[in-house]
Tab-separated table of C-alpha atoms in Angstrom:
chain	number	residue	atom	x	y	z
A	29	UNK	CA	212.535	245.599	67.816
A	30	UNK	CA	209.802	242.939	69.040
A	31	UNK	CA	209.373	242.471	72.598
A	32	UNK	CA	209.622	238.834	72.499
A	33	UNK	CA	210.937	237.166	68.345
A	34	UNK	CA	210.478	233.712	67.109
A	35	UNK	CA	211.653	232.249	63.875
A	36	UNK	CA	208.108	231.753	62.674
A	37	UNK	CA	208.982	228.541	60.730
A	38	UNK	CA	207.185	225.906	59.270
A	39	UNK	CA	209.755	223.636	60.489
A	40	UNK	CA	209.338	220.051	58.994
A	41	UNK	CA	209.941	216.919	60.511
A	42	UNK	CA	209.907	213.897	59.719
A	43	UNK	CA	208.305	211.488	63.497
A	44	UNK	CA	210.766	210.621	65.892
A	45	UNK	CA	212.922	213.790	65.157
A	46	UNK	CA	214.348	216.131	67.669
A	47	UNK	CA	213.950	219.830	66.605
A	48	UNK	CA	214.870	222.757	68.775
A	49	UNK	CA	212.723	226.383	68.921
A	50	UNK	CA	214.562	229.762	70.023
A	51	UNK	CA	213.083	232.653	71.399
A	52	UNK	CA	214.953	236.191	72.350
A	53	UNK	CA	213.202	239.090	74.725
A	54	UNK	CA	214.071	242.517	74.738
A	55	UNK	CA	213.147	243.253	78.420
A	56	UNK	CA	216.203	242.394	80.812
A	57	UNK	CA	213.864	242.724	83.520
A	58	UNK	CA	211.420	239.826	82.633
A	59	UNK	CA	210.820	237.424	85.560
A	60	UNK	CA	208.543	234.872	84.547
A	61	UNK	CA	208.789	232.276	81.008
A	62	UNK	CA	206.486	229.675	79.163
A	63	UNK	CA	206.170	227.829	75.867
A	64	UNK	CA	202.386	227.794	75.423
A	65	UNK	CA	201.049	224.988	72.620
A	66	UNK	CA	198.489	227.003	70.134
A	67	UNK	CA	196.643	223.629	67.776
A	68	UNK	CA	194.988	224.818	64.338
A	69	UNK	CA	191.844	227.185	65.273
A	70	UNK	CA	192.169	226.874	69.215
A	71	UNK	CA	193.061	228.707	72.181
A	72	UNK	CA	196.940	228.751	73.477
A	73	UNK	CA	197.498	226.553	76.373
A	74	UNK	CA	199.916	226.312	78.664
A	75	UNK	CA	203.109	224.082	77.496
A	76	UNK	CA	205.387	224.681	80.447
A	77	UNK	CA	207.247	227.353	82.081
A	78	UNK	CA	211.098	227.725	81.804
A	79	UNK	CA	213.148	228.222	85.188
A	80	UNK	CA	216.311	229.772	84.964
A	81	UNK	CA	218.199	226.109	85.720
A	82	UNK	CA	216.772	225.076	82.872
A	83	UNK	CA	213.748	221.996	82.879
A	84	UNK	CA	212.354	219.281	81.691
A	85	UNK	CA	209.086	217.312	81.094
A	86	UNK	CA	208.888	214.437	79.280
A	87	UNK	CA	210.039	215.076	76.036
A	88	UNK	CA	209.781	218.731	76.158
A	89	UNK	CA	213.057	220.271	77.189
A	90	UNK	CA	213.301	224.081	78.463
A	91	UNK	CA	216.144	226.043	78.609
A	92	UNK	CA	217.377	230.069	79.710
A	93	UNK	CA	219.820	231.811	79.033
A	94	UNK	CA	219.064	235.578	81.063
A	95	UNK	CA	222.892	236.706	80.216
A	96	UNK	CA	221.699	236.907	76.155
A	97	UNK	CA	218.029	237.000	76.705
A	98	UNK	CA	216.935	233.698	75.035
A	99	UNK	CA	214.827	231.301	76.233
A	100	UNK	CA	214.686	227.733	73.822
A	101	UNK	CA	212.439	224.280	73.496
A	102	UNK	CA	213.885	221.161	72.183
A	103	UNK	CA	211.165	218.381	71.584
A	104	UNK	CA	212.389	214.735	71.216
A	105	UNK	CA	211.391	212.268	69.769
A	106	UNK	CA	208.945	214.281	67.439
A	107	UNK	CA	204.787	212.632	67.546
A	108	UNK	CA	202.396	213.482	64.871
A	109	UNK	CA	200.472	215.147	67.863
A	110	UNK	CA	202.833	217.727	68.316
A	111	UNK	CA	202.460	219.837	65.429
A	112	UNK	CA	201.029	223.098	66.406
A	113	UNK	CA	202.340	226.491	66.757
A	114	UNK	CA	204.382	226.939	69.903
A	115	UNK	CA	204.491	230.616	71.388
A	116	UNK	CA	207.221	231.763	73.530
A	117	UNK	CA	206.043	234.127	76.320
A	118	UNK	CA	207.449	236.676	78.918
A	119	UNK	CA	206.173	238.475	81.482
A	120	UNK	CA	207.566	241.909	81.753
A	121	UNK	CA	207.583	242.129	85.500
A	122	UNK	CA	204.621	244.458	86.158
A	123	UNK	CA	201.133	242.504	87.069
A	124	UNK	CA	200.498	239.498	85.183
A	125	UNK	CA	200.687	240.864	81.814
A	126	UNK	CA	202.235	238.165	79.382
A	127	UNK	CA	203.821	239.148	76.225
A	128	UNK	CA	203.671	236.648	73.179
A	129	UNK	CA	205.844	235.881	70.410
A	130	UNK	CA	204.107	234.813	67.150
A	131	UNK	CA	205.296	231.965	66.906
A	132	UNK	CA	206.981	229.043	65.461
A	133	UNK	CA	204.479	226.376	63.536
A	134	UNK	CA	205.825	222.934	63.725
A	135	UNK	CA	204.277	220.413	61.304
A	136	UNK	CA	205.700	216.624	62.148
A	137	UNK	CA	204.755	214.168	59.037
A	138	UNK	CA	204.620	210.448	59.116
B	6	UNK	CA	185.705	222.204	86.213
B	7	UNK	CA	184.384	224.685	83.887
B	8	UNK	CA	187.307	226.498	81.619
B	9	UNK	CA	187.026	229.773	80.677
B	10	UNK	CA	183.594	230.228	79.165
B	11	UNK	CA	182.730	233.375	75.819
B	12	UNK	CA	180.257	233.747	73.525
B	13	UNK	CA	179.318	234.030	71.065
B	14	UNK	CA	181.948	231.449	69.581
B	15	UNK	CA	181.107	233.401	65.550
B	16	UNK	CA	179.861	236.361	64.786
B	17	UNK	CA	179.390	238.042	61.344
B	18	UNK	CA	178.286	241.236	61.238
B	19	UNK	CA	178.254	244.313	59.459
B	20	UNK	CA	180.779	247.752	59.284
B	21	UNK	CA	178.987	249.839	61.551
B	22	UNK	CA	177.366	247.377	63.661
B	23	UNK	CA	177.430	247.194	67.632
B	24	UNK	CA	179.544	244.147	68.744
B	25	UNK	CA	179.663	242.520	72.284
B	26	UNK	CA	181.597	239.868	73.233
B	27	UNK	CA	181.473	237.929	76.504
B	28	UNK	CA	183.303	235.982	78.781
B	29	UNK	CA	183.347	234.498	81.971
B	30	UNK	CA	186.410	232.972	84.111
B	31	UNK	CA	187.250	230.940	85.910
B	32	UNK	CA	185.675	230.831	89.460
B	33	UNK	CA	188.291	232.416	91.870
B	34	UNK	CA	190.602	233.387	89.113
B	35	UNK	CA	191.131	237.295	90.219
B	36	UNK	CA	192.689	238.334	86.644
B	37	UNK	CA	191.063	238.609	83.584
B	38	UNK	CA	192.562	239.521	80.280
B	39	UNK	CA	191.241	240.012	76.844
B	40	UNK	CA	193.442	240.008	73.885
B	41	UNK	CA	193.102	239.799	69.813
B	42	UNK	CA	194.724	237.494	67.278
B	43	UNK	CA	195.130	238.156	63.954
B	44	UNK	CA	197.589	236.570	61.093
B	45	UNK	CA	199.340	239.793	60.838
B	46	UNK	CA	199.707	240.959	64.295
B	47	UNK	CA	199.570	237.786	66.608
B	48	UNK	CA	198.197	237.573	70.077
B	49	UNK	CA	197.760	241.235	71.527
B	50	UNK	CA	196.885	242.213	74.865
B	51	UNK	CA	193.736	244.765	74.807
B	52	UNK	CA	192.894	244.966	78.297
B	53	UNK	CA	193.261	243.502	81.612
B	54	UNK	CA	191.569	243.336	84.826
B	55	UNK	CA	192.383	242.347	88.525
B	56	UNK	CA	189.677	241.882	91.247
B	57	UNK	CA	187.157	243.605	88.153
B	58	UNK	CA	189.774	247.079	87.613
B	59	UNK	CA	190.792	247.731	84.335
B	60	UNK	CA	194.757	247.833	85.136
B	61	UNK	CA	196.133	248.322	81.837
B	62	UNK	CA	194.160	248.996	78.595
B	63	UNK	CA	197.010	250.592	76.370
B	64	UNK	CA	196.293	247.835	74.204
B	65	UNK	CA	192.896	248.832	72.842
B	66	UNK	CA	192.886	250.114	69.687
B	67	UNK	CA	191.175	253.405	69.472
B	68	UNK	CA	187.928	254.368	71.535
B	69	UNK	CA	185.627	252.391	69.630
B	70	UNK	CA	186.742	249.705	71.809
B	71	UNK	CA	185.432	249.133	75.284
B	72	UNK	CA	185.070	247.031	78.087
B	73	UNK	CA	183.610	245.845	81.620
B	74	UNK	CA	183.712	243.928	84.393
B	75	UNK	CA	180.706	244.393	86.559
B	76	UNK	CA	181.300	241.370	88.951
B	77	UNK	CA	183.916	238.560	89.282
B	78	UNK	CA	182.354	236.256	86.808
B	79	UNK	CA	181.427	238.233	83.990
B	80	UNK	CA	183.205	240.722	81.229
B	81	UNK	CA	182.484	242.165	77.965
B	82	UNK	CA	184.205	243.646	75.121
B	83	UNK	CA	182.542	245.759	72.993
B	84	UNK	CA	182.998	247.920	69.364
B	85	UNK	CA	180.892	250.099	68.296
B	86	UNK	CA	181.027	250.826	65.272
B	87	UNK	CA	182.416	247.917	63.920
B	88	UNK	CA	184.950	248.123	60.879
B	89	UNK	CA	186.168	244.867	58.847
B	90	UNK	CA	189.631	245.777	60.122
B	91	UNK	CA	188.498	244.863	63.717
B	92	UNK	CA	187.737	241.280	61.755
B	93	UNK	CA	190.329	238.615	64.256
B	94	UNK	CA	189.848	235.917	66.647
B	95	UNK	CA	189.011	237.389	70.516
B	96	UNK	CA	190.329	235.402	73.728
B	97	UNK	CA	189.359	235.657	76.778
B	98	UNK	CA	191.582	234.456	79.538
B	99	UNK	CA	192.092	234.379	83.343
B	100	UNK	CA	194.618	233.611	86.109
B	101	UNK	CA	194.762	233.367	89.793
B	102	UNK	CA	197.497	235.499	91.450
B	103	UNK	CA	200.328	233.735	92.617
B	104	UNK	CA	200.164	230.689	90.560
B	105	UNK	CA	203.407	231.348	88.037
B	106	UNK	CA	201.192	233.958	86.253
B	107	UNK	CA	199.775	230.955	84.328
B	108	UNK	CA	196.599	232.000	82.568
B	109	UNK	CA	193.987	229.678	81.065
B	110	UNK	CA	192.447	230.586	77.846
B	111	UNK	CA	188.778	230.484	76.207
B	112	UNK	CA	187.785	229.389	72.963
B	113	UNK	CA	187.722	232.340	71.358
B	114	UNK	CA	185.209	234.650	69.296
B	115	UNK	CA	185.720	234.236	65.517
B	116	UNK	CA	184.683	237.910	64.772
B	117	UNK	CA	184.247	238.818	61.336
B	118	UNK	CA	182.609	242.498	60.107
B	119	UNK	CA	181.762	242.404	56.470
């Protein structure tokens, strides 16, 4: 089993939808998660981090459920901008080592 | 501020070859990590470094594959000999302990071993 699994997608949507992402983790003992943004042929960046109450910013909507290991991101009102691949990460307690998920590509079409 | 800075940004080169990549962080970031991207595989962790210690480098492939930090701004990865199958994109990143293990990324080395 993967350490951290994403549906990998495409998921295509039309502007101004809402789609959700869902991530699970195997570790129990992960402390720290993040959605980071990766655009065609770039570096990942930072999206946000997910707190266990659950956050939001903006548009971007970050939830965490630690009882069945699953951490999700629901974007609303979908912009042509956001379409990207969006990587769910974990960090599995010891130092600052992150663990990525490969995944999910989101293509948003006019 | 600067980002995270690596070079070369593409590099073809031959099976066999010697390959070094380098990067340099972000001023007063104290971690540095290195990791591969491929189609197949993702984003992989090689190696990673805190105050310029290797910490963990059960990520690197096989001991073709090494690397350095000599001083707080400056690491390299290197493989030697090169095979295609080492072909990916390589990132460079850093963080600053303490900060909600955020870690900011370089652009990346396009690698590609013919």
């Amino acid at each position: 089993r993967k350490e951290v699994e994403q549906d990998p997608g495409p998921f295509n949507v039309p502007e101004g939808a809402t789609v959700a992402f869902n991530c699970t983790y195997s570790n129990s003992a992960s402390q720290s998660f993040f959605w980071y943004r990766q655009d065609c042929r770039k570096e990942p960046k930072l999206l946000m981090s997910v707190y266990s109450s659950g956050n939001e910013d903006g548009r971007f909507t970050a939830q965490l459920n630690r009882a069945s290991q699953y951490i999700s991101l629901l974007i609303r009102d979908s912009k042509l901008s956001d379409s990207a691949t969006y990587l769910c990460v974990v960090n599995f307690l010891y130092g600052n080592k992150l663990v990525f998920g490969a995944g999910t590509i989101l293509r948003v079409k006019s | 501020d600067a980002g995270v800075i690596q070079s070369p940004r593409h590099e073809v080169t031959e099976m066999g070859q010697e390959v070094t990549l380098r990067c340099k962080p972000i001023s007063g970031h104290d971690y540095l990590f290195w990791y591969r991207q491929t189609m197949m595989r993702g984003l992989e962790l090689l190696i990673y470094f805190n105050n310029n210690v290797p910490i963990d480098d059960s990520g690197m492939p096989e001991d073709r594959f090494s690397a350095k930090m000599p001083n707080a701004s400056f690491s390299t990865l290197k493989i030697q000999p090169s095979e295609p199958r080492d072909s990916a994109v390589y990132f460079c990143a850093s963080g600053k302990a303490g900060v909600a293990d955020t870690q900011y990324f370089g652009p990346g080395t396009r690698l590609t071993v013919l």
